CSV table of C-alpha atoms in Angstrom, one decimal:
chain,number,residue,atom,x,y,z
Y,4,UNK,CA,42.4,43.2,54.6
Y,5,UNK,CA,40.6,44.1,57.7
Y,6,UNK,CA,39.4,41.1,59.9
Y,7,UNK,CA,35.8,41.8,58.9
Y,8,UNK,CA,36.4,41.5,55.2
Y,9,UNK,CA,38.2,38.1,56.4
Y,10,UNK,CA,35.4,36.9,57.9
Y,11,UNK,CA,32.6,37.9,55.1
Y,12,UNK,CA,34.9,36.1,52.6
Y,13,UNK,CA,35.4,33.3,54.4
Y,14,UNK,CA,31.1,32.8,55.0
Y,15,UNK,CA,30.6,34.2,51.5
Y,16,UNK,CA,33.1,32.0,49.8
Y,17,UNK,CA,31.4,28.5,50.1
Y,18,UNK,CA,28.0,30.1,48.8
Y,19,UNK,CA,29.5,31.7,45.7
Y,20,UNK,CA,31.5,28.3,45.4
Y,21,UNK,CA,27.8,26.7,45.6
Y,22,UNK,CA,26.0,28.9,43.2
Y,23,UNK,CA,28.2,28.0,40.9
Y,24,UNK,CA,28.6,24.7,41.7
Y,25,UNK,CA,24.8,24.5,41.0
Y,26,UNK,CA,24.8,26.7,38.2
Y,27,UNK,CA,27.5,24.0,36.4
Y,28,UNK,CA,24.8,20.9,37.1
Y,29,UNK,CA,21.7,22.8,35.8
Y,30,UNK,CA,23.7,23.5,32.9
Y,31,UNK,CA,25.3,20.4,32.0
Y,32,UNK,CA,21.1,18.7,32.7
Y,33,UNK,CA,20.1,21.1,30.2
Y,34,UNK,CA,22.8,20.5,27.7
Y,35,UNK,CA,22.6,17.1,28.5
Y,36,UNK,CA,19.1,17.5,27.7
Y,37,UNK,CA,19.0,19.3,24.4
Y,38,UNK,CA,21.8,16.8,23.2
Y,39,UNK,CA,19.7,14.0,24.2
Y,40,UNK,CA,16.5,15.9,22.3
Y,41,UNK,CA,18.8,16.5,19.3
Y,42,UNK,CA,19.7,12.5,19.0
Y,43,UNK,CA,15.9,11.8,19.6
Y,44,UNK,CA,14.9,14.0,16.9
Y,45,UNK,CA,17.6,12.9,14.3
Y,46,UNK,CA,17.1,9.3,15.1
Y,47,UNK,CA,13.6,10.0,14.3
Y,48,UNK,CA,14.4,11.3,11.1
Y,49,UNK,CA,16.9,8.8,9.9
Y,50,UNK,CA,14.0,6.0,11.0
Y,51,UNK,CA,11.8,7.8,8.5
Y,52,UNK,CA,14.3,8.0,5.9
Y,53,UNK,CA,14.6,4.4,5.9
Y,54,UNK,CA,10.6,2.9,6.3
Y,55,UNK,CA,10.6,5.8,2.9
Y,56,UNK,CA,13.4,4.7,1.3
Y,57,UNK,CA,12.2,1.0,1.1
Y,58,UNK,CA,8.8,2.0,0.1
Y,59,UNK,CA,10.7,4.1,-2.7
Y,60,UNK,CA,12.7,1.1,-3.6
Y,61,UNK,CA,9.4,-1.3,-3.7
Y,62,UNK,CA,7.8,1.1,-6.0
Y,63,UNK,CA,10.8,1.3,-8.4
Y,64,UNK,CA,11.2,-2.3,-8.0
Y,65,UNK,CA,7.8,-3.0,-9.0
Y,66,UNK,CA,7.9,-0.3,-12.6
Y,67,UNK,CA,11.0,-2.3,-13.4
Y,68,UNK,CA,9.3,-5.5,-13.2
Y,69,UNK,CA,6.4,-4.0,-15.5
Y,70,UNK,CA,8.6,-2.4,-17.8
Y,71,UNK,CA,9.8,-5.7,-18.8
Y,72,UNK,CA,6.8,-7.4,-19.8
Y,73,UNK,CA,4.9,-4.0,-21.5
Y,74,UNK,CA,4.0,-4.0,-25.0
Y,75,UNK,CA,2.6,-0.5,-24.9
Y,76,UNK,CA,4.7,1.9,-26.2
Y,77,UNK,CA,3.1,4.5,-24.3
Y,78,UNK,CA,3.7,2.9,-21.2
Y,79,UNK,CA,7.0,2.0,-21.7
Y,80,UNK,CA,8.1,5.8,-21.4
Y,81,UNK,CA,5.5,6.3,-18.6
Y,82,UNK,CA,7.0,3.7,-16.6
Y,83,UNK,CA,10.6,4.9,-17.8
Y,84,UNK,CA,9.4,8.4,-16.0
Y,85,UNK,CA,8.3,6.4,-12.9
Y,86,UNK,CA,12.1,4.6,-12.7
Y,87,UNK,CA,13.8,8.0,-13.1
Y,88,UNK,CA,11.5,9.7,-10.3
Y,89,UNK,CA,11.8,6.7,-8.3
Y,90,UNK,CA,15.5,6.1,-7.8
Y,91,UNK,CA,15.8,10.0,-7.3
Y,92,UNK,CA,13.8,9.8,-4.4
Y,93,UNK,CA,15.8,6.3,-3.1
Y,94,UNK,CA,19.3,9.2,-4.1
Y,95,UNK,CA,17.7,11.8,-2.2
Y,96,UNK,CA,16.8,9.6,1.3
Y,97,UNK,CA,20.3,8.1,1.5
Y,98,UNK,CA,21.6,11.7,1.4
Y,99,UNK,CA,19.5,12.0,4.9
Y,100,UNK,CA,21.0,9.0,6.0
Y,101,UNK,CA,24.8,9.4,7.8
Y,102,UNK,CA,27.0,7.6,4.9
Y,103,UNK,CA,28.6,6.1,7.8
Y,104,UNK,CA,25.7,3.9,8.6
Y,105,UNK,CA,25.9,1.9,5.9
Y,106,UNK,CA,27.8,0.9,2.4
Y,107,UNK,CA,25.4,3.9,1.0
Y,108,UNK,CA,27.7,4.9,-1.4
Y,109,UNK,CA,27.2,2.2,-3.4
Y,110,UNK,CA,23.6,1.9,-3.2
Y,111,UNK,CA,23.6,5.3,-4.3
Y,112,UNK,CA,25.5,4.8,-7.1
Y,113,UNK,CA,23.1,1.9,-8.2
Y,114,UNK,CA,19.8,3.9,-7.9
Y,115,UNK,CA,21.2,6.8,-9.5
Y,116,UNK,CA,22.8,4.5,-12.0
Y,117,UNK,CA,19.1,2.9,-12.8
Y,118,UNK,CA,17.8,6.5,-13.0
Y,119,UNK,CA,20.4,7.8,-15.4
Y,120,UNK,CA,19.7,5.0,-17.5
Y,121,UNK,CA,16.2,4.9,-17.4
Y,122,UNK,CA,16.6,8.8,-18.7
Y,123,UNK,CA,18.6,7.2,-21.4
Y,124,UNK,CA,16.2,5.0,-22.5
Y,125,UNK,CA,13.1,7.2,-22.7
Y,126,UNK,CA,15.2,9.8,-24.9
Y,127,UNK,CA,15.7,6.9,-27.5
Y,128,UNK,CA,11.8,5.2,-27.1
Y,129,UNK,CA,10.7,8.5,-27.9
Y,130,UNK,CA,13.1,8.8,-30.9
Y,131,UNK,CA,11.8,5.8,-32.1
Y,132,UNK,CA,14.1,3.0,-31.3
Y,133,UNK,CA,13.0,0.5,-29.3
Y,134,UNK,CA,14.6,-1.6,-26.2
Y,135,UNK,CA,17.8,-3.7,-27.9
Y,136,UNK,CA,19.0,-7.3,-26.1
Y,137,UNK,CA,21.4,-5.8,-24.4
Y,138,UNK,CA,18.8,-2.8,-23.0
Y,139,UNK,CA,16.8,-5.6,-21.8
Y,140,UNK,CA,19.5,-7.8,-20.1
Y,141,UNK,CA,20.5,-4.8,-18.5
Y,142,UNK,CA,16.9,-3.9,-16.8
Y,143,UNK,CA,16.9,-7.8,-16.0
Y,144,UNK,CA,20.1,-7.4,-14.3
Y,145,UNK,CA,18.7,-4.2,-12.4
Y,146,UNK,CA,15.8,-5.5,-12.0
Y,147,UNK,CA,17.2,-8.3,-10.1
Y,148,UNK,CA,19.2,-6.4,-7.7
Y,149,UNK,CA,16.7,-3.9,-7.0
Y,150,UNK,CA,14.6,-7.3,-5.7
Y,151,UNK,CA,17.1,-7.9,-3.6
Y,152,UNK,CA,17.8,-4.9,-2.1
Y,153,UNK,CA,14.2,-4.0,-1.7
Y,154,UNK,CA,14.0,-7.0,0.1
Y,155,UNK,CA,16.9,-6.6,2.5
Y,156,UNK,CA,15.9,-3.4,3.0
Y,157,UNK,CA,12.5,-4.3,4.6
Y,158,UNK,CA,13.5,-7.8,6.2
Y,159,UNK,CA,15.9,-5.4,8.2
Y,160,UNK,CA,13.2,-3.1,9.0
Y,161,UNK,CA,11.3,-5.8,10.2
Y,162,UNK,CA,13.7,-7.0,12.2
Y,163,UNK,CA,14.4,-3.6,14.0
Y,164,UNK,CA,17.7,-4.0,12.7
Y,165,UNK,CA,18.3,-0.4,10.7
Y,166,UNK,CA,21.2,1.4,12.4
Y,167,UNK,CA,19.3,4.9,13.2
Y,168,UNK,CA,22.2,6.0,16.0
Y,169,UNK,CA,23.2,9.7,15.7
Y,170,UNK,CA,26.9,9.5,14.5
Y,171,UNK,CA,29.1,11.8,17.8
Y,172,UNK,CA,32.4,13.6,17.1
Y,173,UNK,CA,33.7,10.7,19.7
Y,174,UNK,CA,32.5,8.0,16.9
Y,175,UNK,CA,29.1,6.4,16.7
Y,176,UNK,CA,27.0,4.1,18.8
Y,177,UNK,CA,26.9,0.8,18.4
Y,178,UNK,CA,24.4,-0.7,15.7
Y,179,UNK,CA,24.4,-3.1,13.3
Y,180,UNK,CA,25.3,-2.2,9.7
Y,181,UNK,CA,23.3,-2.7,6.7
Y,182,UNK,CA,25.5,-5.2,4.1
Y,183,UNK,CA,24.1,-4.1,0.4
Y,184,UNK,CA,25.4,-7.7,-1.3
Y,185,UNK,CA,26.7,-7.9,-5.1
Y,186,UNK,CA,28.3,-4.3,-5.0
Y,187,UNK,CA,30.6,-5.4,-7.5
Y,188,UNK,CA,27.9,-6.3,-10.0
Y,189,UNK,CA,27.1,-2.1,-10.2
Y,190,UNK,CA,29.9,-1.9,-12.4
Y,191,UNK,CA,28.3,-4.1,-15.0
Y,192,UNK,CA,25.0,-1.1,-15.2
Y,193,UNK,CA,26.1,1.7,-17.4
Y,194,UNK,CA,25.8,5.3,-16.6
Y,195,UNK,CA,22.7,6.0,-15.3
Y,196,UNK,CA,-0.9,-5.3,2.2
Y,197,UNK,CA,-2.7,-3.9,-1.8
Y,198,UNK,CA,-5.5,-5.9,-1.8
Y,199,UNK,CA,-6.6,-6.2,-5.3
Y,200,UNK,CA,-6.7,-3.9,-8.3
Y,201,UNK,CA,-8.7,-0.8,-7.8
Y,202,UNK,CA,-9.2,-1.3,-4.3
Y,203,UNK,CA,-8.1,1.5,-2.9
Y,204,UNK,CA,-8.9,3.7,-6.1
Y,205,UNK,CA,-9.9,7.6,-6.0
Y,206,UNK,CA,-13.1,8.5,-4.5
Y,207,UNK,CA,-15.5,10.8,-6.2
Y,208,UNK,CA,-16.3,14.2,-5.2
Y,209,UNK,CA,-19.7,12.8,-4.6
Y,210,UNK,CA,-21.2,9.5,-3.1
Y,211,UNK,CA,-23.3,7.9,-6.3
Y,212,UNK,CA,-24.6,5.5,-4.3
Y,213,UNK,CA,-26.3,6.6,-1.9
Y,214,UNK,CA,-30.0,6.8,-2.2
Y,215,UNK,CA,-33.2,7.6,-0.7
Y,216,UNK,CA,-33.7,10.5,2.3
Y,217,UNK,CA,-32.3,11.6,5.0
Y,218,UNK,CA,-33.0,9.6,8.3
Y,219,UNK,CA,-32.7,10.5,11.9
Y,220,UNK,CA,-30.4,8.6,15.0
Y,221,UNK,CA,-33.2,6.8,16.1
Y,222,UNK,CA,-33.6,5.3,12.5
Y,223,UNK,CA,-30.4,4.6,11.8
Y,224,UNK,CA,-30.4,2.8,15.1
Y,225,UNK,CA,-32.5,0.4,14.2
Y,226,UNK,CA,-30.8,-0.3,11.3
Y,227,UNK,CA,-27.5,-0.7,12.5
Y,228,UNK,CA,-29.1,-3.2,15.0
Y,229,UNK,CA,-30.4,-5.2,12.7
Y,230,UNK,CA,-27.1,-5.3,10.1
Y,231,UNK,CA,-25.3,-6.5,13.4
Y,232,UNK,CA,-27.5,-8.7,14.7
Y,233,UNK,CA,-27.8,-7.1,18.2
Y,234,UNK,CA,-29.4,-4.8,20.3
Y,235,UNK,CA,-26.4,-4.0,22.1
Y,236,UNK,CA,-25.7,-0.5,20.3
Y,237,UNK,CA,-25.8,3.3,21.0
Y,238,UNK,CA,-24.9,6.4,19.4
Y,239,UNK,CA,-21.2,7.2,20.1
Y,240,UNK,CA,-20.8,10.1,17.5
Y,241,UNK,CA,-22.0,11.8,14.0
Y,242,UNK,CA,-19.3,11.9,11.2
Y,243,UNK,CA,-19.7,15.1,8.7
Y,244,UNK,CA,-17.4,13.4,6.0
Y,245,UNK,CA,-17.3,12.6,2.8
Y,246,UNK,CA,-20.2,10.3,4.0
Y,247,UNK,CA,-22.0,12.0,6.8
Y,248,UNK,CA,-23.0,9.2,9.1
Y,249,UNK,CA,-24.4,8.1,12.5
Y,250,UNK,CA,-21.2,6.1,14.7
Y,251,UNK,CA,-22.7,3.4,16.8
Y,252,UNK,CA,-20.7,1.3,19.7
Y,253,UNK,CA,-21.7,-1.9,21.1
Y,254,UNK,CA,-20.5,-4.8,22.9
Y,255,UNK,CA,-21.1,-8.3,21.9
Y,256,UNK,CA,-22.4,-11.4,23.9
Y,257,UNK,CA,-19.1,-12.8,24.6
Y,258,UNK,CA,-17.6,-9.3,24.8
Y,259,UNK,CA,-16.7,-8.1,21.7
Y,260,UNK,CA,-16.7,-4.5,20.8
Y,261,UNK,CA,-18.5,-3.7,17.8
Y,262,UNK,CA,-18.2,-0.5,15.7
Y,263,UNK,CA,-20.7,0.5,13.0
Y,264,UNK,CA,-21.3,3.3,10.6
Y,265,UNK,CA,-24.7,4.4,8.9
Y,266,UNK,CA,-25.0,6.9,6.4
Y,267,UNK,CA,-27.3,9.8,7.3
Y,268,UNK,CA,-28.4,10.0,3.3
Y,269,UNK,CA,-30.6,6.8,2.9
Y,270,UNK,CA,-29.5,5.1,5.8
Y,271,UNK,CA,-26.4,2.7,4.3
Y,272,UNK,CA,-24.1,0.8,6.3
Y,273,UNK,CA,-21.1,2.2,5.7
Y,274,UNK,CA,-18.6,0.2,7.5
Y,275,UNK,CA,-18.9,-2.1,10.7
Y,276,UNK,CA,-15.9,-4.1,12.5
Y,277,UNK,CA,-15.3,-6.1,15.3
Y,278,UNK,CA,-12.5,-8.7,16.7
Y,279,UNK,CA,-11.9,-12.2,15.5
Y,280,UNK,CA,-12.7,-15.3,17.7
Y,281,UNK,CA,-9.3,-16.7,17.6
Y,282,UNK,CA,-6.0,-15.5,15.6
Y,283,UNK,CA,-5.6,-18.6,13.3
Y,284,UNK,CA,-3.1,-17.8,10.8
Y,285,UNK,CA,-1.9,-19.2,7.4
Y,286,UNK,CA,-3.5,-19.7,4.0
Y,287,UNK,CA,-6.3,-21.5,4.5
Y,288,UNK,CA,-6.7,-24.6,1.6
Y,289,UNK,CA,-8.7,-24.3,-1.4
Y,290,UNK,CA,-12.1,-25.8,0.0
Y,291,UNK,CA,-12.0,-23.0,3.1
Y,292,UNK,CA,-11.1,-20.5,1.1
Y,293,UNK,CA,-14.3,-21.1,-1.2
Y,294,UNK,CA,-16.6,-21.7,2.2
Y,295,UNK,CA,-15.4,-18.0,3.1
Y,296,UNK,CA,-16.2,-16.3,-0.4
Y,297,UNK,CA,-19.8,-17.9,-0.4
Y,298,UNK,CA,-20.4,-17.0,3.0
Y,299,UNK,CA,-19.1,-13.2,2.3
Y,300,UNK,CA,-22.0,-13.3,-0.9
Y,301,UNK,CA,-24.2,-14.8,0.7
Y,302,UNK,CA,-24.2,-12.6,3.3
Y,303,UNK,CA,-23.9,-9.2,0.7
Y,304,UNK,CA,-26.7,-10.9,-1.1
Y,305,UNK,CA,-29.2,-10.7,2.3
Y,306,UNK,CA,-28.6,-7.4,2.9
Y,307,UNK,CA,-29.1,-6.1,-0.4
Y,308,UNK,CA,-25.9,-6.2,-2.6
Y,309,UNK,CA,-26.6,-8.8,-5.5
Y,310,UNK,CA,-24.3,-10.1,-8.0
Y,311,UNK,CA,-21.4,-9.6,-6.3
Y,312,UNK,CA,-18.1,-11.8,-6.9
Y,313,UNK,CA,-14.8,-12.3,-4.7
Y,314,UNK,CA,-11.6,-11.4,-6.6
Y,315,UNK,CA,-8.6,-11.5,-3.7
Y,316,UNK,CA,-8.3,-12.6,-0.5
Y,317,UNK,CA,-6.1,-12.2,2.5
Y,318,UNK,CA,-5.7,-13.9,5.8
Y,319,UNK,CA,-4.3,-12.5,8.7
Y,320,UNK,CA,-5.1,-12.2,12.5
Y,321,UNK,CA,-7.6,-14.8,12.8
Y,322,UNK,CA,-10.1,-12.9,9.7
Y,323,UNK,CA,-10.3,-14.1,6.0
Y,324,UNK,CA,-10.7,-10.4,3.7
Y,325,UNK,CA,-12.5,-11.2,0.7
Y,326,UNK,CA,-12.8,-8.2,-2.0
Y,327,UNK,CA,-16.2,-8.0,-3.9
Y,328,UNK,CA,-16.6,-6.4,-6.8
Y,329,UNK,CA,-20.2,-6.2,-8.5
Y,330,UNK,CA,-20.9,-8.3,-11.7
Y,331,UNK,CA,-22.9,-6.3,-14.4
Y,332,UNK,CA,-23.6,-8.2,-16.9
Y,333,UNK,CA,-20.8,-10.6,-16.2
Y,334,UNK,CA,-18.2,-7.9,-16.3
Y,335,UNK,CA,-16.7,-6.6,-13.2
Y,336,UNK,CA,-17.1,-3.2,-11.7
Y,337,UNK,CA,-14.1,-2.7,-10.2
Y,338,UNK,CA,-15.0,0.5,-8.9
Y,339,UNK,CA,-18.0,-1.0,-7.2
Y,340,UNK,CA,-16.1,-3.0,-5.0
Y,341,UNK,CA,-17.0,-4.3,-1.1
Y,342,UNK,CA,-14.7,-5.6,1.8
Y,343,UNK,CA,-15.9,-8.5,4.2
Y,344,UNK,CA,-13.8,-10.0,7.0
Y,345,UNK,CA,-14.9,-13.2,8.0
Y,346,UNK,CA,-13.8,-15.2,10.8
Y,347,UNK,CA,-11.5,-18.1,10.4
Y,348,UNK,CA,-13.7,-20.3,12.9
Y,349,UNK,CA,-17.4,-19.3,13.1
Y,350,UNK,CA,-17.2,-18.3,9.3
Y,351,UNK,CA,-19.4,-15.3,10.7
Y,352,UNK,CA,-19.1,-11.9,9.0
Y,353,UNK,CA,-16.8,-9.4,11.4
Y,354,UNK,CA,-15.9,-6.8,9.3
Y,355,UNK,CA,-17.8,-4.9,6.3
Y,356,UNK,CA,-16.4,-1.9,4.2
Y,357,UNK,CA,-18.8,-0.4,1.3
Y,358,UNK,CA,-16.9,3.0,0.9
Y,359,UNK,CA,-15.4,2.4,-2.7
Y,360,UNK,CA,-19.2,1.0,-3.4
Y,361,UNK,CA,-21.5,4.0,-2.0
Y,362,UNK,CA,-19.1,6.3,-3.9
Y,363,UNK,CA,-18.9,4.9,-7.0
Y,364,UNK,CA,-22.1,2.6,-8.0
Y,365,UNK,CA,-24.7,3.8,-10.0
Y,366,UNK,CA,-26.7,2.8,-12.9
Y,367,UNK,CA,-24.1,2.3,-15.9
Y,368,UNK,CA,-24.4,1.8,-20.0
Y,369,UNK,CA,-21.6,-0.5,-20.7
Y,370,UNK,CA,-19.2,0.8,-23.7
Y,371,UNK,CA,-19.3,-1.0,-26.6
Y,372,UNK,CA,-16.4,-4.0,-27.5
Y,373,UNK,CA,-14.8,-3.0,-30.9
Y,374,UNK,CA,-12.0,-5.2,-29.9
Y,375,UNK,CA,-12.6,-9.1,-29.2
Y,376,UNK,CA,-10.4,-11.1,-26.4
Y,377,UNK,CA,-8.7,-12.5,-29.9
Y,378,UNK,CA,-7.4,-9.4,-31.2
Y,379,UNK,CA,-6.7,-7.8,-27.6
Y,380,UNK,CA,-4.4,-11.1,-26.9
Y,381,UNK,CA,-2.1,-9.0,-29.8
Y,382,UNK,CA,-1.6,-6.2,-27.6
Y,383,UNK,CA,0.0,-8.9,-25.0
Y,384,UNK,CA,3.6,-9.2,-24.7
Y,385,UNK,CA,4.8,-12.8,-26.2
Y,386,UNK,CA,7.1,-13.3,-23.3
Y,387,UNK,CA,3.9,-13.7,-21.3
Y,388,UNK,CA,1.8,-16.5,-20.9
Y,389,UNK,CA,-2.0,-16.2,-20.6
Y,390,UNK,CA,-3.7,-17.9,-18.0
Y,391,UNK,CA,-7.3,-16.6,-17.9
Y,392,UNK,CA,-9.3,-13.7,-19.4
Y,393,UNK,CA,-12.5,-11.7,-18.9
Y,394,UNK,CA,-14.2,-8.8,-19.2
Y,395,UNK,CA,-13.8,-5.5,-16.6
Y,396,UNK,CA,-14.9,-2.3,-16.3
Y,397,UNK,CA,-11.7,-0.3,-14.6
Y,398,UNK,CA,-11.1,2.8,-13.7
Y,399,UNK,CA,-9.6,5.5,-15.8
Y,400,UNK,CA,-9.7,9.0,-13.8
Y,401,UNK,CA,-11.9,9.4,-10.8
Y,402,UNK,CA,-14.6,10.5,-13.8
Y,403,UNK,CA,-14.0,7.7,-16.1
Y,404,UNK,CA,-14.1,4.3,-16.8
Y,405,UNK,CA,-13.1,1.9,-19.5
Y,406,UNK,CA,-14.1,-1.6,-20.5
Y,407,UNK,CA,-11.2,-4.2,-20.6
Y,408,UNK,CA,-10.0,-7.5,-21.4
Y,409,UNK,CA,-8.2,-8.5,-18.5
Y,410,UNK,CA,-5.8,-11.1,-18.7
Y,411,UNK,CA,-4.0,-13.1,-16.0
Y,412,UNK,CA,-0.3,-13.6,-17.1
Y,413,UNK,CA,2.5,-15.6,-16.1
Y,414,UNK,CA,6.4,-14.1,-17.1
Y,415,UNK,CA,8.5,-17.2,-15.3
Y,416,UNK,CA,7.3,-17.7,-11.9
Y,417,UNK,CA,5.8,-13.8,-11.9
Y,418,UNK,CA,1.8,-13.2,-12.4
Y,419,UNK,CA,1.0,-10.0,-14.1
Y,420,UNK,CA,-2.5,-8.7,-14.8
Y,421,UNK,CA,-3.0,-6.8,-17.7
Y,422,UNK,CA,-5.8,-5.4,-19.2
Y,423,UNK,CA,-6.3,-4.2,-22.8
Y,424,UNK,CA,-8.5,-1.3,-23.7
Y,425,UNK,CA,-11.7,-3.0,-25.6
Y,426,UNK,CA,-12.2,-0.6,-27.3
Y,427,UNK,CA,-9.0,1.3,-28.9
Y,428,UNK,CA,-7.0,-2.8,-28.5
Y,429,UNK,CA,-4.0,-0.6,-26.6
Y,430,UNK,CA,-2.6,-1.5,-23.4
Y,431,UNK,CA,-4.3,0.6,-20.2
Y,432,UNK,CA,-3.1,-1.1,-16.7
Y,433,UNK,CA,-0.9,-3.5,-15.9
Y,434,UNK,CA,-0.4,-4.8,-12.1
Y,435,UNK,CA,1.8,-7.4,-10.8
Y,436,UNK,CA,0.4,-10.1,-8.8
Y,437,UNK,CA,2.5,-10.8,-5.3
Y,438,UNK,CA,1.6,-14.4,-3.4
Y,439,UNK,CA,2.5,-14.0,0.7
Y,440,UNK,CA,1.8,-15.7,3.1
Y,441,UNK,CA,-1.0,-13.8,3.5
Y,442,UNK,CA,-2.7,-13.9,0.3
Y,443,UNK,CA,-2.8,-11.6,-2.3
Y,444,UNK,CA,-1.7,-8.7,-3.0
Y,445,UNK,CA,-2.1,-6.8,-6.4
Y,446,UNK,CA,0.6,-3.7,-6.7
C-alpha cells in the first residue's frame, strides 16, 4: 500500500468509524422508540380490556341478580340470553389480557362456566321445565361470586391497581397481581352512576315538546337571562342537534361560570350548569334531602313545569341531583323526566337538564287498567317482599309506552323494582335498586 493510501485510510478511518458509530445510536433511539410506542399502545389496550371487562361483569352480575327474583317466564329466557352474551364478552376480554397478569384462567373458566350453563338452562325453560332447587342454588352460588369478583374487579380499578405492563421475552415488569378469591368454589358450577329508571332512555327522532316559533339570539338572550338570574351572558355558539339551540356563557357575581342552552324552536331552556359553592359530601339526612326536592319543584313549578315529583337522588361534589318526572293524573311519566342540581349550602338551583322532557312530553290518553294493583301483586315473585306500589307510565320502545304497577321490592337485603303490565298482568321491567354512598342508583 502506497503511503498515500496510508494516509487517506488513516483520516478516513475515524469518520467511517463515526458514521457508523452514529448510525448505531439513531438506530437503537428509534428502536428504542417504537418499542417504547409498542408497550404504550398495548398497555393502553390491556387498560381498556379491564375498565370493559368490569363493566361486562357488572352487567352480568346485575341479570343474575334479576333472574332470581323473575316470575316472567318470558324474561327468564331473555335474561338467560343476556348471562350467555355477557360472560362471553367477560371470555373474550381476558383473552386480550396477558394470562400471566393474573389467575385468568380461572376466572375464565367461571364466566364461561356461568355462560354454558345459562345456555343450559334456556334450552330446558323453553322446553318447558322450569328452574329446579338445585338450578337455583346454583345461580345463588354464581351469583355470589360474580358479586365478588365484580367488585374486586372495580375496587382495583379504582385503586390504579390493574397490572397493565407489557409482558418482555426478559419477563415482565413489576405490578401487582389481581388475586380472584374462592377459585376452588368453580368446581362446585357445572359445565357451563344510573340515576333512576328511564333516565337515560332512547330519545325520539323528534323533540315532542317543544312548542311555539322560532326565535332569534337576541330573544333567546333574554330568556336565558332571566332563567339564570343574570345579565352576565353572551352568545358563545349555535348547536344544530337534535335540539338546535342558542349556547350562552356567563360568569357569576362571585365568579362562577355559567353555561346555558336555549332551544331555537319556542325558545326552551334546554340545559344550564354551573359550579357548586362548596364540595360537601355524604348523604345528606332525611329533613335536607326533602328541603332539596321542594326547592327543585318549586323552582320547575316557576318556570313553567307543573306537577312534577322527585323520584332519586344523588349527592356528590358539593350538588344534590334530584330526578323529576311529571305526574299525570297521579301516575308518573317516566319519559317526561327533568334533572336539577342543587347546591348543598345555598339550596340554589345549579344545574338544569330537560332533554328527556322536550323529547318526549306531549299531550297523552292514559291506557286503560284491566288489571288492578291486587291481581298485578300475582305476577310478583313470593320470594319478594312488597314495599310500596303505584301507578307508571314506562317506556316500551322509543314509540311506545305502557301503563304499570310498579312495585318496590325487597329479596333479603336487595331492593328490586318491578313493574307489571296493567293491562296484559305480565311482568315488563324489572331494575335493581343499588344504595351508595352517593344515593341512588337504579340499574
Amino acid at each position: 500500500m502506497s503511503v498515500t493510501a496510508k494516509r487517506i485510510l488513516v483520516i478516513a478511518l475515524p469518520a467511517v468509524l463515526a458514521i457508523a458509530l452514529a448510525a448505531a445510536i439513531i438506530y437503537g433511539v428509534s428502536a428504542n422508540s417504537a418499542a417504547q410506542s409498542y408497550k404504550t399502545t398495548a398497555e393502553a389496550m390491556y387498560n381498556r380490556a379491564y375498565l370493559e371487562l368490569a363493566e361486562n361483569l357488572s352487567d352480568l352480575e346485575v341479570s343474575l341478580s334479576k333472574l332470581l327474583i323473575t316470575n316472567s317466564h318470558s324474561r327468564t329466557v331473555l335474561l338467560l340470553d343476556d348471562i350467555w352474551r355477557y360472560s362471553g364478552a367477560c371470555a373474550s376480554l381476558l383473552s386480550q389480557i396477558p394470562a400471566s397478569h393474573t389467575d385468568s384462567s380461572e376466572l375464565n373458566g367461571f364466566v364461561i362456566r356461568v355462560g354454558d350453563y345459562s345456555r343450559s338452562l334456556a334450552k330446558s325453560v323453553l322446553g318447558g321445565r322450569p328452574f329446579s332447587e338445585d338450578d337455583l342454588g346454583q345461580l345463588n352460588s354464581m351469583y355470589a361470586q360474580c358479586s365478588a369478583l365484580s367488585e374486586e374487579i372495580q375496587r382495583r380499578i379504582a385503586q390504579g391497581d390493574t397490572p397493565v405492563e407489557v409482558v418482555t421475552a426478559d419477563g415482565y415488569y413489576e405490578s401487582s397481581q389481581l388475586q380472584f378469591k374462592g377459585a376452588d368454589e368453580y368446581d362446585k358450577f357445572p359445565s357451563l352512576i344510573y340515576d333512576g329508571p328511564f333516565s337515560e332512555s332512547v330519545l325520539k327522532a323528534q323533540p315532542e315538546g317543544l312548542t311555539g316559533d322560532d326565535i332569534d339570539a337576541d330573544a333567546a338572550l333574554e330568556i336565558a337571562r332571566e332563567f339564570a338570574g343574570t345579565d352576565s351572558l353572551e352568545l358563545a355558539s349555535e348547536s344544530n342537534g337534535a335540539i338546535p339551540s342558542y349556547d350562552f356563557t356567563g360568569e357569576l357575581s362571585d365568579g362562577r361560570t355559567l353555561d346555558i342552552s336555549v332551544s331555537v324552536r319556542g325558545g326552551h331552556v334546554v340545559w344550564m350548569r354551573t359550579q357548586p359553592s362548596s364540595a360537601v359530601e355524604g348523604i345528606p339526612d332525611e329533613e335536607l334531602q326533602l328541603s332539596y326536592e321542594d326547592s327543585g319543584r318549586e323552582f320547575l313549578s316557576a318556570h313553567g313545569y307543573a306537577n312534577m315529583e322527585p323520584t332519586y337522588g344523588q349527592y356528590a361534589d358539593g350538588a344534590a341531583l334530584i330526578n323529576y318526572a311529571w305526574s299525570l293524573d297521579g301516575v308518573m311519566v317516566y319519559n317526561d323526566l327533568i334533572k336539577v342540581w342543587l347546591d348543598r349550602v345555598t339550596n340554589e338551583v345549579i344545574g338544569f337538564d330537560a332533554r328527556n322532557y322536550l323529547f318526549s312530553h306531549h299531550v297523552r290518553e292514559l291506557p286503560e287498567q284491566t288489571v288492578d294493583e291486587a291481581e298485578a301483586r300475582l305476577a310478583i315473585s313470593a320470594d319478594l317482599e312488597v314495599v310500596a306500589s303505584r301507578l307508571a307510565l314506562i317506556p316500551i320502545t322509543p314509540q311506545t309506552e305502557a301503563l304499570c304497577h310498579e312495585f318496590t321490592c325487597r329479596h333479603g337485603d336487595v331492593d328490586y323494582i318491578v313493574y307489571v303490565d296493567a293491562q296484559t298482568g305480565e311482568e315488563a321491567e324489572i331494575f335493581k335498586i343499588v344504595h351508595t354512598q352517593y344515593g341512588t342508583l337504579v340499574v
